[in-house]
Amino acid sequence: MNWFDLSGRTALVTGARSGLGRALACALAEAGADIVGLGSTPMPATAKQILATGRRFTEVVFDLARVSDLEEIVGETQADVGPLDILVNNAGVIRRAPVLDFQEEDWDAVMTVNLKAMFFLSQAVARRMVARGAEGRIINIASILSFQGGIRVPSYTASKHGVAGVTRLLANELAPHGITVNAIAPGYMETDNTEALRVDPARNRQILDRIPAGRWGRPEDLATAVLFLASPASSYVTGSVVAVDGGWLAR
Ligand code: NAP
Protein backbone atom coordinates (compact mmCIF):
# COMPACT_ATOMS: atom_id res chain seq x y z
CA MET A 1 0.00 0.00 0.00
CA ASN A 2 1.19 3.51 -0.82
CA TRP A 3 0.29 5.40 2.35
CA PHE A 4 0.54 8.78 0.67
CA ASP A 5 -1.43 8.02 -2.52
CA LEU A 6 -4.27 10.51 -3.06
CA SER A 7 -5.48 9.16 -6.42
CA GLY A 8 -9.23 9.57 -6.83
CA ARG A 9 -9.45 12.26 -4.12
CA THR A 10 -10.43 15.88 -4.63
CA ALA A 11 -8.91 18.63 -2.49
CA LEU A 12 -10.19 22.17 -2.05
CA VAL A 13 -7.30 24.53 -1.23
CA THR A 14 -8.06 28.14 -0.28
CA GLY A 15 -5.53 30.83 -1.16
CA ALA A 16 -4.03 28.58 -3.85
CA ARG A 17 -2.96 31.49 -6.07
CA SER A 18 0.27 32.23 -4.24
CA GLY A 19 2.83 31.31 -1.60
CA LEU A 20 2.08 28.39 0.68
CA GLY A 21 -1.33 27.63 -0.86
CA ARG A 22 0.14 27.09 -4.31
CA ALA A 23 2.84 24.79 -2.91
CA LEU A 24 0.28 22.82 -0.87
CA ALA A 25 -2.00 22.41 -3.91
CA CYS A 26 0.92 21.22 -6.05
CA ALA A 27 2.05 18.70 -3.40
CA LEU A 28 -1.48 17.24 -3.22
CA ALA A 29 -1.72 17.09 -7.03
CA GLU A 30 1.64 15.33 -7.31
CA ALA A 31 0.28 12.69 -4.89
CA GLY A 32 -2.70 12.17 -7.23
CA ALA A 33 -5.45 14.51 -6.01
CA ASP A 34 -7.57 16.70 -8.26
CA ILE A 35 -7.51 20.28 -7.05
CA VAL A 36 -10.07 23.03 -6.57
CA GLY A 37 -8.26 26.33 -5.96
CA LEU A 38 -10.29 29.03 -4.22
CA GLY A 39 -9.19 32.66 -4.02
CA SER A 40 -10.49 36.18 -4.50
CA THR A 41 -8.58 36.64 -7.79
CA PRO A 42 -7.82 34.27 -10.70
CA MET A 43 -4.80 31.96 -10.37
CA PRO A 44 -3.46 31.07 -13.84
CA ALA A 45 0.05 30.18 -12.61
CA THR A 46 -1.36 27.65 -10.13
CA ALA A 47 -3.66 26.20 -12.81
CA LYS A 48 -0.68 25.70 -15.14
CA GLN A 49 1.38 23.97 -12.45
CA ILE A 50 -1.44 21.62 -11.41
CA LEU A 51 -2.39 20.72 -14.99
CA ALA A 52 1.28 19.86 -15.65
CA THR A 53 1.00 17.10 -13.01
CA GLY A 54 -1.82 15.52 -15.08
CA ARG A 55 -4.47 16.25 -12.45
CA ARG A 56 -7.70 18.20 -12.86
CA PHE A 57 -7.78 21.84 -11.74
CA THR A 58 -10.91 23.89 -11.07
CA GLU A 59 -10.73 27.56 -10.15
CA VAL A 60 -13.28 29.14 -7.82
CA VAL A 61 -13.01 32.92 -7.63
CA PHE A 62 -14.68 33.83 -4.35
CA ASP A 63 -14.01 36.34 -1.58
CA LEU A 64 -13.92 34.46 1.74
CA ALA A 65 -15.15 37.62 3.49
CA ARG A 66 -18.59 36.69 2.06
CA VAL A 67 -19.03 34.19 4.89
CA SER A 68 -22.80 33.85 4.56
CA ASP A 69 -22.38 32.63 0.93
CA LEU A 70 -19.95 29.81 1.83
CA GLU A 71 -22.63 27.12 2.12
CA GLU A 72 -23.87 27.97 -1.38
CA ILE A 73 -20.41 28.11 -2.99
CA VAL A 74 -19.50 24.68 -1.55
CA GLY A 75 -22.79 23.26 -2.90
CA GLU A 76 -22.10 24.73 -6.36
CA THR A 77 -18.50 23.51 -6.30
CA GLN A 78 -19.49 19.94 -5.42
CA ALA A 79 -22.17 19.99 -8.13
CA ASP A 80 -19.38 20.90 -10.57
CA VAL A 81 -16.43 18.71 -9.47
CA GLY A 82 -18.02 15.99 -7.34
CA PRO A 83 -17.48 15.30 -3.64
CA LEU A 84 -14.65 16.95 -1.76
CA ASP A 85 -12.39 14.63 0.26
CA ILE A 86 -9.80 17.10 1.55
CA LEU A 87 -10.12 20.74 2.63
CA VAL A 88 -7.04 22.89 3.19
CA ASN A 89 -7.94 26.18 4.89
CA ASN A 90 -4.85 28.13 3.87
CA ALA A 91 -6.06 31.60 2.82
CA GLY A 92 -5.02 34.26 5.27
CA VAL A 93 -4.29 37.94 5.63
CA ILE A 94 -2.17 39.99 8.02
CA ARG A 95 -2.33 43.66 9.08
CA ARG A 96 0.60 45.22 10.93
CA ALA A 97 0.44 48.21 13.31
CA PRO A 98 1.49 48.96 16.91
CA VAL A 99 -1.07 48.14 19.62
CA LEU A 100 -1.62 51.85 20.36
CA ASP A 101 -2.62 52.60 16.75
CA PHE A 102 -4.33 49.37 15.67
CA GLN A 103 -7.68 49.99 13.92
CA GLU A 104 -10.96 48.11 14.28
CA GLU A 105 -11.23 47.53 10.53
CA ASP A 106 -7.86 45.73 10.61
CA TRP A 107 -9.11 43.55 13.45
CA ASP A 108 -12.31 42.60 11.57
CA ALA A 109 -10.69 42.02 8.15
CA VAL A 110 -8.18 39.54 9.56
CA MET A 111 -10.55 37.73 11.92
CA THR A 112 -13.14 37.31 9.15
CA VAL A 113 -10.85 35.63 6.62
CA ASN A 114 -8.46 33.78 8.94
CA LEU A 115 -10.94 32.45 11.50
CA LYS A 116 -14.63 32.98 10.72
CA ALA A 117 -14.40 31.85 7.08
CA MET A 118 -12.18 28.94 8.13
CA PHE A 119 -14.86 27.68 10.53
CA PHE A 120 -17.85 28.15 8.23
CA LEU A 121 -16.09 26.68 5.19
CA SER A 122 -15.11 23.66 7.32
CA GLN A 123 -18.73 23.38 8.46
CA ALA A 124 -20.09 23.48 4.89
CA VAL A 125 -17.58 20.87 3.66
CA ALA A 126 -17.92 18.65 6.76
CA ARG A 127 -21.73 18.58 6.48
CA ARG A 128 -21.37 16.99 3.05
CA MET A 129 -18.59 14.60 4.15
CA VAL A 130 -20.76 13.40 7.05
CA ALA A 131 -23.82 13.01 4.79
CA ARG A 132 -21.96 10.65 2.45
CA GLY A 133 -19.94 8.87 5.18
CA ALA A 134 -16.61 10.00 3.71
CA GLU A 135 -13.25 9.61 5.44
CA GLY A 136 -12.56 13.32 5.20
CA ARG A 137 -9.49 15.38 5.94
CA ILE A 138 -9.45 19.01 7.05
CA ILE A 139 -6.09 20.77 7.37
CA ASN A 140 -5.88 24.32 8.69
CA ILE A 141 -2.88 26.58 8.27
CA ALA A 142 -2.09 27.96 11.71
CA SER A 143 1.15 29.77 12.63
CA ILE A 144 3.85 30.00 15.26
CA LEU A 145 1.59 32.87 16.41
CA SER A 146 -0.91 30.16 17.40
CA PHE A 147 1.52 29.69 20.33
CA GLN A 148 3.29 33.03 20.76
CA GLY A 149 2.15 36.65 21.00
CA GLY A 150 4.21 38.25 18.25
CA ILE A 151 4.46 42.03 17.88
CA ARG A 152 2.39 44.56 15.87
CA VAL A 153 -0.08 41.89 14.65
CA PRO A 154 -2.87 41.71 17.26
CA SER A 155 -5.67 40.47 15.02
CA TYR A 156 -3.38 37.98 13.29
CA THR A 157 -2.28 36.52 16.65
CA ALA A 158 -5.89 36.34 17.85
CA SER A 159 -6.98 34.64 14.64
CA LYS A 160 -4.17 32.08 14.66
CA HIS A 161 -4.70 31.19 18.34
CA GLY A 162 -8.33 30.75 17.28
CA VAL A 163 -7.33 28.49 14.38
CA ALA A 164 -5.49 26.14 16.79
CA GLY A 165 -8.44 26.03 19.20
CA VAL A 166 -11.09 25.56 16.53
CA THR A 167 -8.95 22.82 14.93
CA ARG A 168 -9.17 20.88 18.22
CA LEU A 169 -12.90 21.55 18.58
CA LEU A 170 -13.64 20.38 15.03
CA ALA A 171 -11.43 17.32 15.60
CA ASN A 172 -13.41 16.35 18.71
CA GLU A 173 -16.80 16.60 17.04
CA LEU A 174 -15.87 15.16 13.64
CA ALA A 175 -13.72 12.19 14.76
CA PRO A 176 -16.78 9.93 15.27
CA HIS A 177 -17.63 10.57 11.59
CA GLY A 178 -14.18 9.47 10.35
CA ILE A 179 -13.04 13.01 9.56
CA THR A 180 -9.66 14.13 10.88
CA VAL A 181 -8.90 17.81 11.52
CA ASN A 182 -5.33 18.96 12.03
CA ALA A 183 -3.29 22.11 11.54
CA ILE A 184 0.15 22.96 10.24
CA ALA A 185 1.96 25.82 11.97
CA PRO A 186 4.53 27.23 9.54
CA GLY A 187 7.41 29.27 10.87
CA TYR A 188 8.83 32.25 8.98
CA MET A 189 8.32 31.36 5.29
CA GLU A 190 9.40 33.20 2.14
CA THR A 191 6.05 34.47 0.75
CA ASP A 192 4.26 37.79 0.08
CA ASN A 193 2.92 37.64 3.65
CA THR A 194 6.46 38.13 5.07
CA GLU A 195 7.92 40.40 2.38
CA ALA A 196 7.81 43.47 4.69
CA LEU A 197 9.97 41.62 7.24
CA ARG A 198 12.50 40.31 4.73
CA VAL A 199 13.13 43.70 3.10
CA ASP A 200 13.88 45.29 6.51
CA PRO A 201 17.56 44.33 7.05
CA ALA A 202 17.47 44.66 10.86
CA ARG A 203 14.25 42.62 11.25
CA ASN A 204 15.46 40.03 8.73
CA ARG A 205 18.71 39.52 10.71
CA GLN A 206 16.83 39.30 14.06
CA ILE A 207 14.54 36.60 12.66
CA LEU A 208 17.31 34.57 11.01
CA ASP A 209 19.42 34.68 14.17
CA ARG A 210 16.56 33.08 16.11
CA ILE A 211 15.74 30.25 13.66
CA PRO A 212 17.76 27.15 14.65
CA ALA A 213 17.78 25.98 11.01
CA GLY A 214 19.36 29.33 10.07
CA ARG A 215 17.16 30.03 7.04
CA TRP A 216 13.66 31.17 6.10
CA GLY A 217 11.27 28.32 5.30
CA ARG A 218 10.30 27.70 1.68
CA PRO A 219 6.73 26.89 0.61
CA GLU A 220 7.89 23.39 -0.47
CA ASP A 221 8.96 22.69 3.13
CA LEU A 222 5.25 22.14 3.93
CA ALA A 223 4.73 19.46 1.27
CA THR A 224 5.42 16.37 3.36
CA ALA A 225 3.38 17.65 6.31
CA VAL A 226 0.30 18.23 4.17
CA LEU A 227 0.68 14.86 2.43
CA PHE A 228 0.87 13.10 5.80
CA LEU A 229 -2.23 14.88 7.15
CA ALA A 230 -4.21 14.47 3.89
CA SER A 231 -3.49 10.79 3.33
CA PRO A 232 -4.51 7.42 4.81
CA ALA A 233 -1.15 7.49 6.66
CA SER A 234 -2.63 9.77 9.34
CA SER A 235 -6.04 8.21 10.00
CA TYR A 236 -5.42 8.10 13.81
CA VAL A 237 -3.97 11.64 13.96
CA THR A 238 -6.51 14.32 14.76
CA GLY A 239 -6.54 17.60 16.69
CA SER A 240 -2.80 18.10 16.35
CA VAL A 241 -0.92 21.22 15.32
CA VAL A 242 2.28 20.26 13.48
CA ALA A 243 4.98 22.93 13.50
CA VAL A 244 7.14 23.24 10.38
CA ASP A 245 9.34 26.06 11.60
CA GLY A 246 13.02 25.18 11.38
CA GLY A 247 12.99 24.76 15.18
CA TRP A 248 11.66 28.26 16.05
CA LEU A 249 9.20 27.05 18.73
CA ALA A 250 11.76 24.74 20.31
CA ARG A 251 14.09 27.61 21.06
P1 NAP B 1 0.09 34.94 0.64
O1 NAP B 1 1.05 34.61 -0.45
O2 NAP B 1 -0.25 36.35 0.91
O3 NAP B 1 -1.23 34.09 0.37
C1 NAP B 1 -2.46 34.33 0.95
C2 NAP B 1 -3.53 33.73 0.04
O4 NAP B 1 -4.82 33.93 0.65
C3 NAP B 1 -3.55 34.37 -1.31
O5 NAP B 1 -3.48 33.37 -2.31
C4 NAP B 1 -4.87 35.12 -1.36
O6 NAP B 1 -5.39 35.01 -2.67
C5 NAP B 1 -5.72 34.34 -0.35
N1 NAP B 1 -6.73 35.25 0.23
C6 NAP B 1 -6.51 36.32 1.03
N2 NAP B 1 -7.68 36.93 1.32
C7 NAP B 1 -8.65 36.20 0.70
C8 NAP B 1 -10.06 36.34 0.62
N3 NAP B 1 -10.72 37.34 1.23
N4 NAP B 1 -10.74 35.43 -0.11
C9 NAP B 1 -10.11 34.43 -0.74
N5 NAP B 1 -8.77 34.26 -0.70
C10 NAP B 1 -8.05 35.14 0.02
O7 NAP B 1 0.61 34.38 2.03
P2 NAP B 1 1.12 32.97 2.54
O8 NAP B 1 2.31 33.23 3.35
O9 NAP B 1 1.19 31.97 1.43
O10 NAP B 1 -0.04 32.60 3.54
C11 NAP B 1 -0.80 31.41 3.48
C12 NAP B 1 -1.24 31.02 4.88
O11 NAP B 1 -0.09 30.69 5.67
C13 NAP B 1 -1.96 32.13 5.64
O12 NAP B 1 -3.00 31.59 6.41
C14 NAP B 1 -0.87 32.67 6.55
O13 NAP B 1 -1.38 33.27 7.70
C15 NAP B 1 -0.14 31.39 6.88
N6 NAP B 1 1.21 31.55 7.40
C16 NAP B 1 2.19 32.12 6.65
C17 NAP B 1 3.46 32.24 7.19
C18 NAP B 1 4.60 32.85 6.43
O14 NAP B 1 5.68 33.02 7.02
N7 NAP B 1 4.45 33.18 5.17
C19 NAP B 1 3.75 31.76 8.46
C20 NAP B 1 2.72 31.18 9.20
C21 NAP B 1 1.46 31.05 8.65
P3 NAP B 1 -6.04 36.25 -3.45
O15 NAP B 1 -5.19 37.46 -3.10
O16 NAP B 1 -6.00 35.90 -4.86
O17 NAP B 1 -7.41 36.31 -2.89
Coordinates of C-alpha atoms and ligand atoms in Angstrom, one line a residue:
M1 CA 0.0 0.0 0.0
N2 CA 1.2 3.5 -0.8
W3 CA 0.3 5.4 2.4
F4 CA 0.5 8.8 0.7
D5 CA -1.4 8.0 -2.5
L6 CA -4.3 10.5 -3.1
S7 CA -5.5 9.2 -6.4
G8 CA -9.2 9.6 -6.8
R9 CA -9.5 12.3 -4.1
T10 CA -10.4 15.9 -4.6
A11 CA -8.9 18.6 -2.5
L12 CA -10.2 22.2 -2.0
V13 CA -7.3 24.5 -1.2
T14 CA -8.1 28.1 -0.3
G15 CA -5.5 30.8 -1.2
A16 CA -4.0 28.6 -3.8
R17 CA -3.0 31.5 -6.1
S18 CA 0.3 32.2 -4.2
G19 CA 2.8 31.3 -1.6
L20 CA 2.1 28.4 0.7
G21 CA -1.3 27.6 -0.9
R22 CA 0.1 27.1 -4.3
A23 CA 2.8 24.8 -2.9
L24 CA 0.3 22.8 -0.9
A25 CA -2.0 22.4 -3.9
C26 CA 0.9 21.2 -6.0
A27 CA 2.1 18.7 -3.4
L28 CA -1.5 17.2 -3.2
A29 CA -1.7 17.1 -7.0
E30 CA 1.6 15.3 -7.3
A31 CA 0.3 12.7 -4.9
G32 CA -2.7 12.2 -7.2
A33 CA -5.5 14.5 -6.0
D34 CA -7.6 16.7 -8.3
I35 CA -7.5 20.3 -7.0
V36 CA -10.1 23.0 -6.6
G37 CA -8.3 26.3 -6.0
L38 CA -10.3 29.0 -4.2
G39 CA -9.2 32.7 -4.0
S40 CA -10.5 36.2 -4.5
T41 CA -8.6 36.6 -7.8
P42 CA -7.8 34.3 -10.7
M43 CA -4.8 32.0 -10.4
P44 CA -3.5 31.1 -13.8
A45 CA 0.1 30.2 -12.6
T46 CA -1.4 27.6 -10.1
A47 CA -3.7 26.2 -12.8
K48 CA -0.7 25.7 -15.1
Q49 CA 1.4 24.0 -12.4
I50 CA -1.4 21.6 -11.4
L51 CA -2.4 20.7 -15.0
A52 CA 1.3 19.9 -15.7
T53 CA 1.0 17.1 -13.0
G54 CA -1.8 15.5 -15.1
R55 CA -4.5 16.3 -12.4
R56 CA -7.7 18.2 -12.9
F57 CA -7.8 21.8 -11.7
T58 CA -10.9 23.9 -11.1
E59 CA -10.7 27.6 -10.2
V60 CA -13.3 29.1 -7.8
V61 CA -13.0 32.9 -7.6
F62 CA -14.7 33.8 -4.4
D63 CA -14.0 36.3 -1.6
L64 CA -13.9 34.5 1.7
A65 CA -15.1 37.6 3.5
R66 CA -18.6 36.7 2.1
V67 CA -19.0 34.2 4.9
S68 CA -22.8 33.9 4.6
D69 CA -22.4 32.6 0.9
L70 CA -19.9 29.8 1.8
E71 CA -22.6 27.1 2.1
E72 CA -23.9 28.0 -1.4
I73 CA -20.4 28.1 -3.0
V74 CA -19.5 24.7 -1.6
G75 CA -22.8 23.3 -2.9
E76 CA -22.1 24.7 -6.4
T77 CA -18.5 23.5 -6.3
Q78 CA -19.5 19.9 -5.4
A79 CA -22.2 20.0 -8.1
D80 CA -19.4 20.9 -10.6
V81 CA -16.4 18.7 -9.5
G82 CA -18.0 16.0 -7.3
P83 CA -17.5 15.3 -3.6
L84 CA -14.6 17.0 -1.8
D85 CA -12.4 14.6 0.3
I86 CA -9.8 17.1 1.5
L87 CA -10.1 20.7 2.6
V88 CA -7.0 22.9 3.2
N89 CA -7.9 26.2 4.9
N90 CA -4.9 28.1 3.9
A91 CA -6.1 31.6 2.8
G92 CA -5.0 34.3 5.3
V93 CA -4.3 37.9 5.6
I94 CA -2.2 40.0 8.0
R95 CA -2.3 43.7 9.1
R96 CA 0.6 45.2 10.9
A97 CA 0.4 48.2 13.3
P98 CA 1.5 49.0 16.9
V99 CA -1.1 48.1 19.6
L100 CA -1.6 51.9 20.4
D101 CA -2.6 52.6 16.8
F102 CA -4.3 49.4 15.7
Q103 CA -7.7 50.0 13.9
E104 CA -11.0 48.1 14.3
E105 CA -11.2 47.5 10.5
D106 CA -7.9 45.7 10.6
W107 CA -9.1 43.6 13.4
D108 CA -12.3 42.6 11.6
A109 CA -10.7 42.0 8.2
V110 CA -8.2 39.5 9.6
M111 CA -10.5 37.7 11.9
T112 CA -13.1 37.3 9.2
V113 CA -10.9 35.6 6.6
N114 CA -8.5 33.8 8.9
L115 CA -10.9 32.4 11.5
K116 CA -14.6 33.0 10.7
A117 CA -14.4 31.8 7.1
M118 CA -12.2 28.9 8.1
F119 CA -14.9 27.7 10.5
F120 CA -17.9 28.1 8.2
L121 CA -16.1 26.7 5.2
S122 CA -15.1 23.7 7.3
Q123 CA -18.7 23.4 8.5
A124 CA -20.1 23.5 4.9
V125 CA -17.6 20.9 3.7
A126 CA -17.9 18.7 6.8
R127 CA -21.7 18.6 6.5
R128 CA -21.4 17.0 3.0
M129 CA -18.6 14.6 4.1
V130 CA -20.8 13.4 7.0
A131 CA -23.8 13.0 4.8
R132 CA -22.0 10.7 2.5
G133 CA -19.9 8.9 5.2
A134 CA -16.6 10.0 3.7
E135 CA -13.2 9.6 5.4
G136 CA -12.6 13.3 5.2
R137 CA -9.5 15.4 5.9
I138 CA -9.5 19.0 7.1
I139 CA -6.1 20.8 7.4
N140 CA -5.9 24.3 8.7
I141 CA -2.9 26.6 8.3
A142 CA -2.1 28.0 11.7
S143 CA 1.2 29.8 12.6
I144 CA 3.8 30.0 15.3
L145 CA 1.6 32.9 16.4
S146 CA -0.9 30.2 17.4
F147 CA 1.5 29.7 20.3
Q148 CA 3.3 33.0 20.8
G149 CA 2.2 36.6 21.0
G150 CA 4.2 38.3 18.3
I151 CA 4.5 42.0 17.9
R152 CA 2.4 44.6 15.9
V153 CA -0.1 41.9 14.6
P154 CA -2.9 41.7 17.3
S155 CA -5.7 40.5 15.0
Y156 CA -3.4 38.0 13.3
T157 CA -2.3 36.5 16.6
A158 CA -5.9 36.3 17.8
S159 CA -7.0 34.6 14.6
K160 CA -4.2 32.1 14.7
H161 CA -4.7 31.2 18.3
G162 CA -8.3 30.7 17.3
V163 CA -7.3 28.5 14.4
A164 CA -5.5 26.1 16.8
G165 CA -8.4 26.0 19.2
V166 CA -11.1 25.6 16.5
T167 CA -9.0 22.8 14.9
R168 CA -9.2 20.9 18.2
L169 CA -12.9 21.5 18.6
L170 CA -13.6 20.4 15.0
A171 CA -11.4 17.3 15.6
N172 CA -13.4 16.4 18.7
E173 CA -16.8 16.6 17.0
L174 CA -15.9 15.2 13.6
A175 CA -13.7 12.2 14.8
P176 CA -16.8 9.9 15.3
H177 CA -17.6 10.6 11.6
G178 CA -14.2 9.5 10.4
I179 CA -13.0 13.0 9.6
T180 CA -9.7 14.1 10.9
V181 CA -8.9 17.8 11.5
N182 CA -5.3 19.0 12.0
A183 CA -3.3 22.1 11.5
I184 CA 0.1 23.0 10.2
A185 CA 2.0 25.8 12.0
P186 CA 4.5 27.2 9.5
G187 CA 7.4 29.3 10.9
Y188 CA 8.8 32.2 9.0
M189 CA 8.3 31.4 5.3
E190 CA 9.4 33.2 2.1
T191 CA 6.0 34.5 0.8
D192 CA 4.3 37.8 0.1
N193 CA 2.9 37.6 3.6
T194 CA 6.5 38.1 5.1
E195 CA 7.9 40.4 2.4
A196 CA 7.8 43.5 4.7
L197 CA 10.0 41.6 7.2
R198 CA 12.5 40.3 4.7
V199 CA 13.1 43.7 3.1
D200 CA 13.9 45.3 6.5
P201 CA 17.6 44.3 7.1
A202 CA 17.5 44.7 10.9
R203 CA 14.3 42.6 11.3
N204 CA 15.5 40.0 8.7
R205 CA 18.7 39.5 10.7
Q206 CA 16.8 39.3 14.1
I207 CA 14.5 36.6 12.7
L208 CA 17.3 34.6 11.0
D209 CA 19.4 34.7 14.2
R210 CA 16.6 33.1 16.1
I211 CA 15.7 30.3 13.7
P212 CA 17.8 27.2 14.7
A213 CA 17.8 26.0 11.0
G214 CA 19.4 29.3 10.1
R215 CA 17.2 30.0 7.0
W216 CA 13.7 31.2 6.1
G217 CA 11.3 28.3 5.3
R218 CA 10.3 27.7 1.7
P219 CA 6.7 26.9 0.6
E220 CA 7.9 23.4 -0.5
D221 CA 9.0 22.7 3.1
L222 CA 5.3 22.1 3.9
A223 CA 4.7 19.5 1.3
T224 CA 5.4 16.4 3.4
A225 CA 3.4 17.6 6.3
V226 CA 0.3 18.2 4.2
L227 CA 0.7 14.9 2.4
F228 CA 0.9 13.1 5.8
L229 CA -2.2 14.9 7.1
A230 CA -4.2 14.5 3.9
S231 CA -3.5 10.8 3.3
P232 CA -4.5 7.4 4.8
A233 CA -1.1 7.5 6.7
S234 CA -2.6 9.8 9.3
S235 CA -6.0 8.2 10.0
Y236 CA -5.4 8.1 13.8
V237 CA -4.0 11.6 14.0
T238 CA -6.5 14.3 14.8
G239 CA -6.5 17.6 16.7
S240 CA -2.8 18.1 16.3
V241 CA -0.9 21.2 15.3
V242 CA 2.3 20.3 13.5
A243 CA 5.0 22.9 13.5
V244 CA 7.1 23.2 10.4
D245 CA 9.3 26.1 11.6
G246 CA 13.0 25.2 11.4
G247 CA 13.0 24.8 15.2
W248 CA 11.7 28.3 16.1
L249 CA 9.2 27.0 18.7
A250 CA 11.8 24.7 20.3
R251 CA 14.1 27.6 21.1
Ligands
NAP1 P1 0.1 34.9 0.6 O1 1.1 34.6 -0.4 O2 -0.2 36.3 0.9 O3 -1.2 34.1 0.4 C1 -2.5 34.3 0.9 C2 -3.5 33.7 0.0 O4 -4.8 33.9 0.6 C3 -3.5 34.4 -1.3 O5 -3.5 33.4 -2.3 C4 -4.9 35.1 -1.4 O6 -5.4 35.0 -2.7 C5 -5.7 34.3 -0.4 N1 -6.7 35.2 0.2 C6 -6.5 36.3 1.0 N2 -7.7 36.9 1.3 C7 -8.6 36.2 0.7 C8 -10.1 36.3 0.6 N3 -10.7 37.3 1.2 N4 -10.7 35.4 -0.1 C9 -10.1 34.4 -0.7 N5 -8.8 34.3 -0.7 C10 -8.1 35.1 0.0 O7 0.6 34.4 2.0 P2 1.1 33.0 2.5 O8 2.3 33.2 3.3 O9 1.2 32.0 1.4 O10 0.0 32.6 3.5 C11 -0.8 31.4 3.5 C12 -1.2 31.0 4.9 O11 -0.1 30.7 5.7 C13 -2.0 32.1 5.6 O12 -3.0 31.6 6.4 C14 -0.9 32.7 6.6 O13 -1.4 33.3 7.7 C15 -0.1 31.4 6.9 N6 1.2 31.6 7.4 C16 2.2 32.1 6.7 C17 3.5 32.2 7.2 C18 4.6 32.9 6.4 O14 5.7 33.0 7.0 N7 4.5 33.2 5.2 C19 3.7 31.8 8.5 C20 2.7 31.2 9.2 C21 1.5 31.1 8.7 P3 -6.0 36.3 -3.5 O15 -5.2 37.5 -3.1 O16 -6.0 35.9 -4.9 O17 -7.4 36.3 -2.9

